[in-house]
Amino acid sequence: MKDCLFNLYLIFLLLCVSCQKEGKIVPFENVTQSVTLPSVEGKEAPISFTCSGAWNVTTDATWLSLFPLSGGAGVRTVTVKVVSENNSNRPREAKVKLTSGDAVYEVSVSQEVGDYVLPEQGEYLAKVEGGNLTIRFESNVDVKNLRIYTPSEPESWLRKETSTRAVSVGKHEVSLRIAPNKGGMSRSAYLLFMRESSGVQKELAAVKIFQLGGQVLESVDFSADGKVDTLQKHTEGKGIPVVLMGDGFVDREIANGIYRRVMETAMENLFSEEPIRSLRAYFDVFMVQAVSENNDFGLGYQTAFSCRLAGGKAATITGDDSSVQVYVSKALSKKAEKKNSLAVVVLNTSAYAGTTYFGYQDEKGRFVEFAIAYCPVVEDLKSESFRRVLVHEAVGHGLGKLEDEYSYPEKGSISTLEMQKIKVMQANGWSQNVDFTAEADSVCWASFLKDSRYRNDALGVYEGGCTYPKGVYRPSDDSMMNSTACGFNAPSRKALYDKVMRLGKGVEQVAWEDFVTFDRSHLPENKPTRSVQVVERLACPVWTGYKLWH
């Protein structure tokens, strides 16, 4: 009998322990199973749940924002908000992940289909001779509310010949007339598809029309390709490598010295702003010659790094990152040098554009400092715009890993996924010029706001940054990372100074007073003439997450 009672007691204890373990593994109850949101931006829906402990929430969707992102035990609600309209012909699907300890609970979120226009092709290539071109597309927008625009200049080479014509249910086409281009370089323009409702227009799609030019050059001699020249050697510290190269330069432009003049001007521009101007002695600068087949970009042409410019209102540049790394390796033989290097690709075009790529990883999956900045010779070699864009992209984004401090009004609130990505970068010491709280005592640059020596630097907590007007904050009204019409603000200068001290001298933690002493002696110059120029926004930096190939 005693044995029987003992066995029953033992079973009871095991059941209690099992229940406790089970409670730890599954702390969520009464969770909303799924949420369906309309396509309209700004619409919200709740996810309700009961949790027995501390929790946080994340999502894999760029079109959602979540609030709050964490909390404690009890009955809780997370608000799911649409931050961008669904302009595709399929519902969007996403996961919202609740986490508490080791336990994870996923909630399915979907977004209904909104108005859309889906062109048959995103790009079209027109011959030098010009001619007629038919654009076909699918749309669910009432033809009465659909507007299609070509460039409006009187001398425009691209004109719409006919009104939109329905081919079948949901299928449409429009005809264009393209003028000849025998005497010039290539050119491009966008055909815009706009929805108009109650006097308000929204772009639903764009098609790029690219026309070949009759004056584009072609290389015949590639013998100079890959040659490396040293433009500057460090005289302080260990040397931080910068590798310059050009895209869209043909053999004769290298032979006659144009290529070298562009690279030397680019180098001088890189060191034109504080604090990098006063830290120039820590850098090694190399020039690698890259011979392109053509001196123009886009469909029908070949360049060393396959750069493409988005054109239109977009300032995005894409390139062949792997090829860039191959040319970096021609100048830098050691892996450690390459991991800490900055590659700058200067495009042989006067277009206003610029894009920087970072977030590369080493063989162990650790983030490295390597970055690629693509920048054209904006306007011309001597222009202030070329200097500004190069500093913004290569120094700000590439070296400092700083975020953009401007915003596009139409983008609304920053998504939770974007916020989480930036927080990962901040944990790595990057993105120190933005934050997600308006509290002056807890923003990344709180030390500057408390230090009386920076009282006259116009620092504060300004909403808008990372291209989003809501949900993200920056340290100053304007800066090099905003309009580019002035120098780097103090928090950005500190991020750059810290980076040079770490890469150039091996100092992992810079003392506050050391930075302030340097900074107050090397403040940016006041250049009031900058502010009178109208400055266009650039493309936001691209987080790659790729491993270095070479």
Coordinates of C-alpha atoms in Angstrom, one line a residue:
M1 CA 0.0 0.0 0.0
K2 CA 2.9 2.4 0.9
D3 CA 4.5 1.6 -2.5
C4 CA 1.3 2.4 -4.3
L5 CA 0.9 5.7 -2.5
F6 CA 4.5 6.6 -3.2
N7 CA 4.1 5.8 -6.9
L8 CA 0.9 8.0 -7.0
Y9 CA 2.8 10.8 -5.3
L10 CA 5.7 10.5 -7.7
I11 CA 3.3 10.6 -10.7
F12 CA 1.7 13.7 -9.2
L13 CA 5.1 15.5 -8.9
L14 CA 6.0 14.6 -12.4
L15 CA 2.8 16.0 -13.7
C16 CA 3.4 19.3 -11.8
V17 CA 6.9 19.6 -13.2
S18 CA 5.6 18.9 -16.7
C19 CA 2.9 21.5 -16.4
Q20 CA 5.5 24.1 -15.2
K21 CA 7.8 23.3 -18.1
E22 CA 4.9 23.4 -20.5
G23 CA 3.9 26.9 -19.1
K24 CA 7.4 28.1 -19.8
I25 CA 7.5 26.8 -23.3
V26 CA 4.1 28.2 -24.3
P27 CA 3.5 31.5 -22.4
F28 CA 1.0 32.9 -25.0
E29 CA -2.8 32.4 -24.8
N30 CA -5.8 33.8 -26.5
V31 CA -3.7 35.0 -29.4
T32 CA -5.4 36.6 -32.5
Q33 CA -4.8 33.9 -35.2
S34 CA -4.7 36.1 -38.3
V35 CA -5.3 39.7 -39.5
T36 CA -6.5 41.0 -42.8
L37 CA -5.8 44.6 -43.7
P38 CA -7.1 46.7 -46.6
S39 CA -4.6 48.1 -49.1
V40 CA -5.0 51.7 -47.9
E41 CA -2.0 53.2 -46.2
G42 CA -2.5 54.0 -42.6
K43 CA -5.1 51.4 -41.8
E44 CA -4.7 49.5 -38.6
A45 CA -5.8 46.3 -36.8
P46 CA -5.1 44.8 -33.4
I47 CA -3.3 41.6 -32.4
S48 CA -4.5 40.6 -28.9
F49 CA -2.9 38.1 -26.6
T50 CA -2.2 37.1 -23.0
C51 CA 1.4 36.5 -22.0
S52 CA 2.8 35.2 -18.8
G53 CA 6.1 37.1 -19.0
A54 CA 8.1 39.7 -20.9
W55 CA 7.7 39.6 -24.7
N56 CA 8.8 41.4 -27.9
V57 CA 7.4 41.4 -31.4
T58 CA 9.0 41.5 -34.9
T59 CA 7.9 41.1 -38.5
D60 CA 9.3 40.1 -41.9
A61 CA 7.3 42.7 -43.8
T62 CA 8.5 46.1 -45.1
W63 CA 4.9 47.3 -45.5
L64 CA 4.0 47.0 -41.8
S65 CA 4.7 48.8 -38.6
L66 CA 4.1 47.5 -35.1
F67 CA 3.5 49.2 -31.8
P68 CA 4.5 48.6 -29.1
L69 CA 7.5 46.4 -29.9
S70 CA 7.8 44.9 -26.4
G71 CA 6.0 44.6 -23.0
G72 CA 5.4 42.7 -19.8
A73 CA 3.0 40.0 -18.6
G74 CA -0.8 40.4 -18.9
V75 CA -3.4 41.0 -21.5
R76 CA -1.8 42.9 -24.3
T77 CA -2.4 44.4 -27.7
V78 CA -0.1 45.1 -30.6
T79 CA -1.3 47.5 -33.3
V80 CA -0.5 46.5 -36.9
K81 CA -0.4 49.4 -39.3
V82 CA -0.1 49.5 -43.1
V83 CA 2.8 51.8 -44.1
S84 CA 2.5 51.3 -47.9
E85 CA -0.3 50.5 -50.3
N86 CA -0.4 47.2 -52.1
N87 CA -0.1 48.0 -55.8
S88 CA 0.4 44.5 -57.0
N89 CA -2.2 42.1 -58.3
R90 CA -1.8 39.6 -55.4
P91 CA -2.5 39.9 -51.7
R92 CA 0.6 40.5 -49.6
E93 CA 1.4 37.9 -46.9
A94 CA 3.5 38.5 -43.8
K95 CA 4.3 37.0 -40.4
V96 CA 4.2 38.8 -37.1
K97 CA 6.4 36.9 -34.5
L98 CA 5.7 37.1 -30.8
T99 CA 8.6 36.0 -28.6
S100 CA 8.9 35.3 -24.9
G101 CA 12.0 33.6 -23.8
D102 CA 12.4 30.5 -26.0
A103 CA 8.8 30.5 -27.0
V104 CA 7.6 31.9 -30.4
Y105 CA 4.1 32.4 -31.7
E106 CA 3.4 33.5 -35.3
V107 CA 0.4 35.5 -36.4
S108 CA -0.5 35.6 -40.1
V109 CA -1.1 39.0 -41.6
S110 CA -2.4 39.7 -45.1
Q111 CA -3.1 42.8 -47.1
E112 CA -5.8 43.0 -49.8
V113 CA -5.0 43.9 -53.4
G114 CA -5.2 47.7 -54.2
D115 CA -5.1 49.5 -57.5
Y116 CA -2.3 48.4 -59.8
V117 CA -0.7 48.9 -63.2
L118 CA 1.6 46.1 -64.3
P119 CA 3.6 46.9 -67.5
E120 CA 4.6 43.9 -69.7
Q121 CA 8.3 45.1 -69.5
G122 CA 10.0 47.5 -67.1
E123 CA 12.5 48.8 -69.7
Y124 CA 12.4 49.2 -73.5
L125 CA 15.4 49.8 -75.8
A126 CA 14.9 52.1 -78.8
K127 CA 17.4 52.4 -81.7
V128 CA 19.3 55.5 -82.7
E129 CA 16.9 56.0 -85.6
G130 CA 13.9 56.2 -83.3
G131 CA 10.4 55.1 -84.5
N132 CA 7.2 53.8 -83.0
L133 CA 6.9 51.8 -79.7
T134 CA 3.9 50.0 -78.2
I135 CA 3.7 49.6 -74.4
R136 CA 1.4 46.9 -73.1
F137 CA 0.2 46.7 -69.5
E138 CA -2.4 45.1 -67.2
S139 CA -4.5 47.2 -64.8
N140 CA -7.6 47.1 -62.6
V141 CA -7.9 51.0 -62.5
D142 CA -10.8 52.5 -64.3
V143 CA -9.5 54.1 -67.5
K144 CA -11.3 57.4 -66.5
N145 CA -8.9 57.6 -63.4
L146 CA -5.7 56.5 -65.2
R147 CA -3.3 59.1 -66.4
I148 CA -0.2 58.3 -68.5
Y149 CA 2.5 60.9 -68.8
T150 CA 5.6 61.3 -71.0
P151 CA 8.2 64.1 -70.6
S152 CA 6.4 67.5 -70.9
E153 CA 9.3 69.5 -72.4
P154 CA 8.5 71.2 -75.8
E155 CA 11.5 69.5 -77.4
S156 CA 10.9 66.1 -75.9
W157 CA 12.1 63.2 -77.9
L158 CA 9.4 60.9 -76.5
R159 CA 5.7 61.5 -77.3
K160 CA 2.5 59.7 -76.7
E161 CA 0.8 59.1 -80.0
T162 CA -2.5 57.6 -78.9
S163 CA -4.8 57.4 -75.9
T164 CA -4.9 54.2 -73.9
R165 CA -6.5 51.4 -75.8
A166 CA -8.1 48.3 -74.2
V167 CA -7.0 45.1 -75.8
S168 CA -9.1 42.8 -73.6
V169 CA -10.5 42.8 -70.1
G170 CA -7.8 44.3 -67.9
K171 CA -5.3 44.5 -70.8
H172 CA -4.3 47.8 -72.3
E173 CA -1.7 49.4 -74.7
V174 CA -0.4 52.8 -75.5
S175 CA 1.7 53.9 -78.5
L176 CA 4.8 56.2 -78.4
R177 CA 6.7 58.1 -81.0
I178 CA 10.5 58.3 -80.5
A179 CA 12.7 60.9 -82.3
P180 CA 16.1 60.0 -83.9
N181 CA 19.2 60.4 -81.7
K182 CA 22.1 60.2 -84.3
G183 CA 24.1 63.2 -82.9
G184 CA 24.2 62.5 -79.2
M185 CA 24.8 60.2 -76.3
S186 CA 22.2 57.8 -75.1
R187 CA 19.2 59.2 -73.3
S188 CA 16.3 57.9 -71.2
A189 CA 12.9 58.9 -70.0
Y190 CA 10.1 57.5 -68.0
L191 CA 6.5 56.8 -69.0
L192 CA 4.5 57.3 -65.8
F193 CA 1.2 55.6 -64.9
M194 CA -0.8 57.7 -62.4
R195 CA -4.1 57.1 -60.6
E196 CA -6.1 60.3 -60.2
S197 CA -8.9 60.5 -57.6
S198 CA -10.5 63.7 -56.3
G199 CA -7.7 65.7 -57.7
V200 CA -5.0 63.6 -56.0
Q201 CA -2.5 61.6 -58.1
K202 CA -0.5 58.6 -57.1
E203 CA 2.2 56.9 -59.2
L204 CA 1.4 53.2 -59.7
A205 CA 4.1 52.2 -62.2
A206 CA 6.8 53.6 -64.4
V207 CA 8.4 52.2 -67.6
K208 CA 11.9 53.3 -68.6
I209 CA 12.5 54.1 -72.3
F210 CA 16.2 54.0 -73.2
Q211 CA 17.5 55.1 -76.6
L212 CA 20.9 54.4 -78.0
G213 CA 23.2 57.4 -78.9
G214 CA 25.1 58.0 -82.1
Q215 CA 28.2 59.4 -80.4
V216 CA 29.0 56.6 -77.9
L217 CA 32.7 55.5 -77.9
E218 CA 34.0 52.0 -77.9
S219 CA 37.4 50.7 -76.6
V220 CA 39.8 48.7 -78.7
D221 CA 42.8 48.5 -76.3
F222 CA 42.4 47.0 -72.9
S223 CA 46.1 46.7 -72.0
A224 CA 45.9 49.4 -69.3
D225 CA 43.1 47.6 -67.4
G226 CA 43.9 46.6 -63.8
K227 CA 47.0 48.9 -63.4
V228 CA 47.3 50.2 -59.9
D229 CA 48.7 53.6 -58.9
T230 CA 49.2 54.9 -55.3
L231 CA 47.8 58.4 -55.0
Q232 CA 48.5 58.9 -51.3
K233 CA 50.4 57.0 -48.5
H234 CA 49.4 57.3 -44.8
T235 CA 51.8 59.1 -42.4
E236 CA 49.8 58.4 -39.3
G237 CA 48.5 55.2 -37.8
K238 CA 48.2 51.9 -39.7
G239 CA 46.7 53.2 -42.9
I240 CA 43.0 53.0 -43.9
P241 CA 42.7 51.9 -47.6
V242 CA 40.5 53.8 -50.1
V243 CA 40.4 52.3 -53.6
L244 CA 39.2 54.5 -56.4
M245 CA 38.1 53.2 -59.8
G246 CA 36.0 54.5 -62.7
D247 CA 33.2 53.0 -64.8
G248 CA 32.3 54.0 -68.3
F249 CA 35.8 55.2 -69.3
V250 CA 37.1 53.9 -72.6
D251 CA 40.7 53.3 -73.6
R252 CA 41.3 56.8 -75.1
E253 CA 40.0 58.5 -71.9
I254 CA 42.6 56.6 -69.9
A255 CA 45.4 57.2 -72.4
N256 CA 44.8 61.0 -72.6
G257 CA 44.8 61.5 -68.8
I258 CA 41.1 62.1 -68.2
Y259 CA 40.7 59.1 -66.0
R260 CA 43.6 60.1 -63.7
R261 CA 42.3 63.7 -63.4
V262 CA 38.9 62.3 -62.4
M263 CA 40.4 60.0 -59.7
E264 CA 42.6 62.7 -58.3
T265 CA 39.7 65.2 -58.1
A266 CA 37.6 62.5 -56.4
M267 CA 40.4 62.0 -53.8
E268 CA 40.6 65.7 -53.1
N269 CA 36.8 65.9 -52.7
L270 CA 36.8 63.0 -50.2
F271 CA 39.1 65.0 -47.9
S272 CA 37.2 68.3 -48.2
E273 CA 35.0 68.1 -45.1
E274 CA 35.8 67.8 -41.3
P275 CA 36.7 65.7 -39.6
I276 CA 38.2 63.7 -42.5
R277 CA 40.0 66.7 -43.8
S278 CA 42.1 66.9 -40.6
L279 CA 42.5 63.1 -40.4
R280 CA 43.7 62.7 -44.0
A281 CA 47.2 61.5 -42.9
Y282 CA 45.6 58.2 -41.7
F283 CA 44.5 57.1 -45.2
D284 CA 46.1 55.2 -48.1
V285 CA 44.5 56.0 -51.5
F286 CA 44.9 53.8 -54.6
M287 CA 43.7 54.2 -58.1
V288 CA 42.9 51.1 -60.2
Q289 CA 42.4 51.6 -63.9
A290 CA 39.3 50.0 -65.4
V291 CA 38.8 50.0 -69.1
S292 CA 35.1 49.9 -70.2
E293 CA 33.9 48.8 -73.6
N294 CA 31.7 51.8 -73.9
N295 CA 31.6 55.3 -72.3
D296 CA 27.8 55.2 -71.7
F297 CA 25.4 53.3 -69.5
G298 CA 22.2 51.3 -70.0
L299 CA 20.7 48.8 -72.3
G300 CA 23.0 48.0 -75.3
Y301 CA 26.2 49.1 -73.7
Q302 CA 29.0 47.4 -71.7
T303 CA 31.1 48.9 -68.9
A304 CA 33.7 47.5 -66.5
F305 CA 31.3 47.3 -63.5
S306 CA 28.0 47.1 -65.3
C307 CA 26.6 50.2 -63.6
R308 CA 23.0 51.2 -64.2
L309 CA 21.3 54.4 -63.3
A310 CA 17.6 54.3 -62.4
G311 CA 17.0 57.8 -63.9
G312 CA 13.9 59.9 -63.6
K313 CA 13.3 61.0 -60.0
A314 CA 15.3 58.1 -58.7
A315 CA 19.0 58.5 -57.9
T316 CA 19.8 54.8 -57.4
I317 CA 22.8 53.2 -59.0
T318 CA 23.4 49.5 -59.2
G319 CA 26.7 47.8 -60.1
D320 CA 28.5 44.5 -60.2
D321 CA 29.8 44.3 -56.6
S322 CA 31.8 41.2 -57.3
S323 CA 33.7 42.8 -60.1
V324 CA 34.4 45.8 -57.9
Q325 CA 35.9 43.5 -55.3
V326 CA 38.1 41.9 -57.9
Y327 CA 39.6 45.3 -58.7
V328 CA 40.0 46.2 -55.0
S329 CA 42.0 43.0 -54.6
K330 CA 44.4 44.3 -57.3
A331 CA 45.4 47.1 -55.0
L332 CA 45.0 45.2 -51.6
S333 CA 46.5 41.8 -51.2
K334 CA 45.7 41.2 -47.6
K335 CA 42.2 40.1 -46.5
A336 CA 42.4 42.3 -43.4
E337 CA 43.1 45.4 -45.6
K338 CA 40.1 44.7 -47.8
K339 CA 37.7 44.1 -44.9
N340 CA 38.4 47.7 -43.7
S341 CA 38.6 49.3 -47.1
L342 CA 36.4 51.7 -48.9
A343 CA 35.8 51.2 -52.7
V344 CA 34.7 54.3 -54.6
V345 CA 33.4 53.8 -58.2
V346 CA 33.2 57.1 -60.1
L347 CA 30.8 56.9 -63.1
N348 CA 31.6 58.8 -66.4
T349 CA 28.3 60.6 -66.5
S350 CA 27.1 64.0 -65.3
A351 CA 23.8 62.5 -63.9
Y352 CA 22.7 63.4 -60.4
A353 CA 22.8 60.1 -58.5
G354 CA 24.6 58.1 -55.9
T355 CA 24.2 54.9 -53.9
T356 CA 26.4 53.2 -51.3
Y357 CA 26.4 49.5 -50.4
F358 CA 27.5 48.1 -47.0
G359 CA 26.7 45.4 -44.5
Y360 CA 29.1 42.8 -46.0
Q361 CA 30.2 39.9 -43.9
D362 CA 33.4 37.9 -43.5
E363 CA 33.7 34.1 -43.8
K364 CA 32.4 33.7 -40.2
G365 CA 29.3 35.9 -40.8
R366 CA 30.7 38.9 -38.9
F367 CA 30.0 42.4 -40.3
V368 CA 33.0 44.1 -41.8
E369 CA 33.7 47.8 -42.7
F370 CA 34.0 47.2 -46.4
A371 CA 31.7 49.4 -48.5
I372 CA 31.2 50.4 -52.1
A373 CA 30.1 53.9 -53.0
Y374 CA 28.9 54.6 -56.6
C375 CA 29.0 58.2 -57.6
P376 CA 28.9 60.0 -61.0
V377 CA 30.9 63.1 -62.0
V378 CA 27.8 65.1 -61.1
E379 CA 27.4 68.1 -63.5
D380 CA 31.2 68.3 -64.2
L381 CA 34.6 67.7 -62.6
K382 CA 34.8 71.1 -60.9
S383 CA 31.2 71.3 -59.6
E384 CA 30.2 71.6 -56.0
S385 CA 27.5 69.0 -56.6
F386 CA 30.1 66.4 -57.5
R387 CA 32.0 67.2 -54.3
R388 CA 28.9 67.1 -52.1
V389 CA 27.5 63.9 -53.5
L390 CA 30.8 62.1 -53.2
V391 CA 31.3 63.2 -49.6
H392 CA 27.7 62.2 -48.7
E393 CA 28.0 58.8 -50.3
A394 CA 31.6 57.7 -49.8
V395 CA 32.5 59.4 -46.5
G396 CA 29.1 59.6 -44.8
H397 CA 27.6 56.3 -45.8
G398 CA 30.7 54.3 -46.9
L399 CA 33.2 55.2 -44.1
G400 CA 30.9 56.5 -41.3
K401 CA 28.0 54.1 -41.9
L402 CA 25.7 57.0 -41.3
E403 CA 22.1 57.1 -42.2
D404 CA 20.3 59.6 -44.4
E405 CA 18.8 62.5 -42.4
Y406 CA 16.2 63.6 -45.0
S407 CA 12.8 62.2 -45.7
Y408 CA 10.2 61.8 -48.4
P409 CA 6.7 63.1 -47.2
E410 CA 4.9 60.4 -49.2
K411 CA 6.7 57.5 -47.4
G412 CA 4.9 58.0 -44.0
S413 CA 6.1 56.0 -41.0
I414 CA 9.2 53.9 -40.9
S415 CA 8.4 50.1 -41.0
T416 CA 9.2 47.9 -38.1
L417 CA 11.5 45.7 -40.3
E418 CA 13.5 48.8 -41.3
M419 CA 13.7 49.9 -37.7
Q420 CA 15.0 46.5 -36.6
K421 CA 17.6 46.5 -39.4
I422 CA 19.0 49.8 -38.3
K423 CA 19.0 48.7 -34.6
V424 CA 21.2 45.8 -35.7
M425 CA 23.6 48.3 -37.3
Q426 CA 23.6 50.5 -34.2
A427 CA 24.6 47.5 -32.1
N428 CA 27.6 47.2 -34.4
G429 CA 28.4 50.9 -33.8
W430 CA 26.9 52.1 -37.1
S431 CA 23.9 54.4 -37.8
Q432 CA 24.8 56.7 -34.9
N433 CA 23.0 59.8 -36.4
V434 CA 19.4 58.5 -36.1
D435 CA 17.2 57.1 -33.3
F436 CA 13.6 56.0 -32.8
T437 CA 12.8 58.0 -29.6
A438 CA 12.1 61.7 -29.2
E439 CA 13.4 61.7 -25.6
A440 CA 16.5 64.0 -25.5
D441 CA 17.9 62.1 -22.5
S442 CA 18.1 58.8 -24.3
V443 CA 18.8 59.5 -28.0
C444 CA 22.2 58.3 -29.4
W445 CA 23.5 61.9 -29.3
A446 CA 22.3 62.7 -25.7
S447 CA 25.9 63.5 -24.6
F448 CA 26.0 66.4 -27.1
L449 CA 22.7 67.9 -25.8
K450 CA 24.0 67.8 -22.2
D451 CA 27.4 69.3 -23.1
S452 CA 27.4 73.2 -22.9
R453 CA 30.2 73.3 -25.5
Y454 CA 27.7 72.3 -28.1
R455 CA 25.0 74.7 -27.0
N456 CA 25.4 76.8 -30.2
D457 CA 25.6 73.9 -32.6
A458 CA 21.8 73.9 -33.2
L459 CA 21.5 70.3 -32.1
G460 CA 18.2 68.7 -30.9
V461 CA 15.8 66.0 -31.7
Y462 CA 14.2 66.5 -35.1
E463 CA 11.6 64.1 -36.6
G464 CA 12.4 62.7 -40.0
G465 CA 15.3 60.6 -41.3
C466 CA 16.2 57.4 -43.1
T467 CA 13.9 58.8 -45.9
Y468 CA 10.8 58.5 -43.5
P469 CA 9.1 61.6 -42.1
K470 CA 7.6 59.7 -39.1
G471 CA 8.9 57.4 -36.4
V472 CA 12.6 58.3 -36.8
Y473 CA 14.7 61.2 -35.4
R474 CA 17.9 63.1 -36.4
P475 CA 20.2 65.4 -34.5
S476 CA 20.0 68.6 -36.6
D477 CA 17.7 70.4 -39.0
D478 CA 20.2 70.1 -41.8
S479 CA 23.6 68.5 -42.4
M480 CA 25.8 66.7 -45.0
M481 CA 23.6 63.7 -44.5
N482 CA 20.5 65.7 -45.3
S483 CA 20.6 68.3 -48.0
T484 CA 24.4 68.2 -48.2
A485 CA 24.3 72.0 -48.1
C486 CA 26.4 72.1 -44.9
G487 CA 29.0 70.0 -43.1
F488 CA 28.5 66.9 -40.9
N489 CA 26.7 67.6 -37.6
A490 CA 28.5 66.8 -34.4
P491 CA 27.2 63.3 -33.8
S492 CA 28.2 62.4 -37.4
R493 CA 31.7 63.9 -36.9
K494 CA 32.1 61.8 -33.8
A495 CA 31.1 58.6 -35.6
L496 CA 33.7 59.4 -38.3
Y497 CA 36.4 60.4 -35.8
D498 CA 35.8 57.1 -33.8
K499 CA 36.0 55.1 -37.0
V500 CA 39.3 56.6 -38.0
M501 CA 40.7 56.1 -34.5
R502 CA 39.6 52.4 -34.5
L503 CA 40.7 51.5 -38.0
G504 CA 43.8 53.7 -38.1
K505 CA 45.1 53.4 -34.6
G506 CA 43.3 50.4 -33.0
V507 CA 41.5 52.5 -30.4
E508 CA 38.3 50.6 -29.6
Q509 CA 36.7 53.2 -27.3
V510 CA 37.5 56.9 -27.8
A511 CA 37.3 59.0 -24.7
W512 CA 34.6 61.7 -24.9
E513 CA 37.1 64.5 -24.0
D514 CA 39.6 63.3 -26.6
F515 CA 36.9 63.7 -29.3
V516 CA 35.7 67.1 -28.0
T517 CA 39.2 68.5 -27.8
F518 CA 39.8 67.5 -31.4
D519 CA 36.4 68.5 -32.7
R520 CA 36.4 72.0 -31.2
S521 CA 39.7 72.7 -32.9
H522 CA 38.6 71.3 -36.3
L523 CA 35.0 72.6 -36.8
P524 CA 33.4 72.6 -40.3
E525 CA 33.7 75.9 -42.2
N526 CA 30.6 78.0 -42.6
K527 CA 29.8 78.1 -46.3
P528 CA 26.5 80.1 -46.6
T529 CA 26.6 80.0 -50.4
R530 CA 25.7 76.3 -50.2
S531 CA 22.2 76.9 -48.9
V532 CA 21.1 78.9 -51.9
Q533 CA 21.3 75.9 -54.2
V534 CA 18.4 73.5 -54.6
V535 CA 19.6 70.1 -53.6
E536 CA 18.0 66.9 -54.8
R537 CA 17.7 63.9 -52.6
L538 CA 19.9 60.8 -53.2
A539 CA 19.1 57.1 -52.9
C540 CA 19.2 55.6 -49.4
P541 CA 22.2 53.2 -48.7
V542 CA 21.7 49.5 -49.4
W543 CA 22.3 46.9 -46.7
T544 CA 23.6 43.9 -48.5
G545 CA 24.2 41.2 -45.9
Y546 CA 26.5 39.5 -48.5
K547 CA 29.7 37.7 -47.8
L548 CA 32.9 39.1 -49.4
W549 CA 33.7 37.0 -52.5
H550 CA 37.3 38.0 -53.1

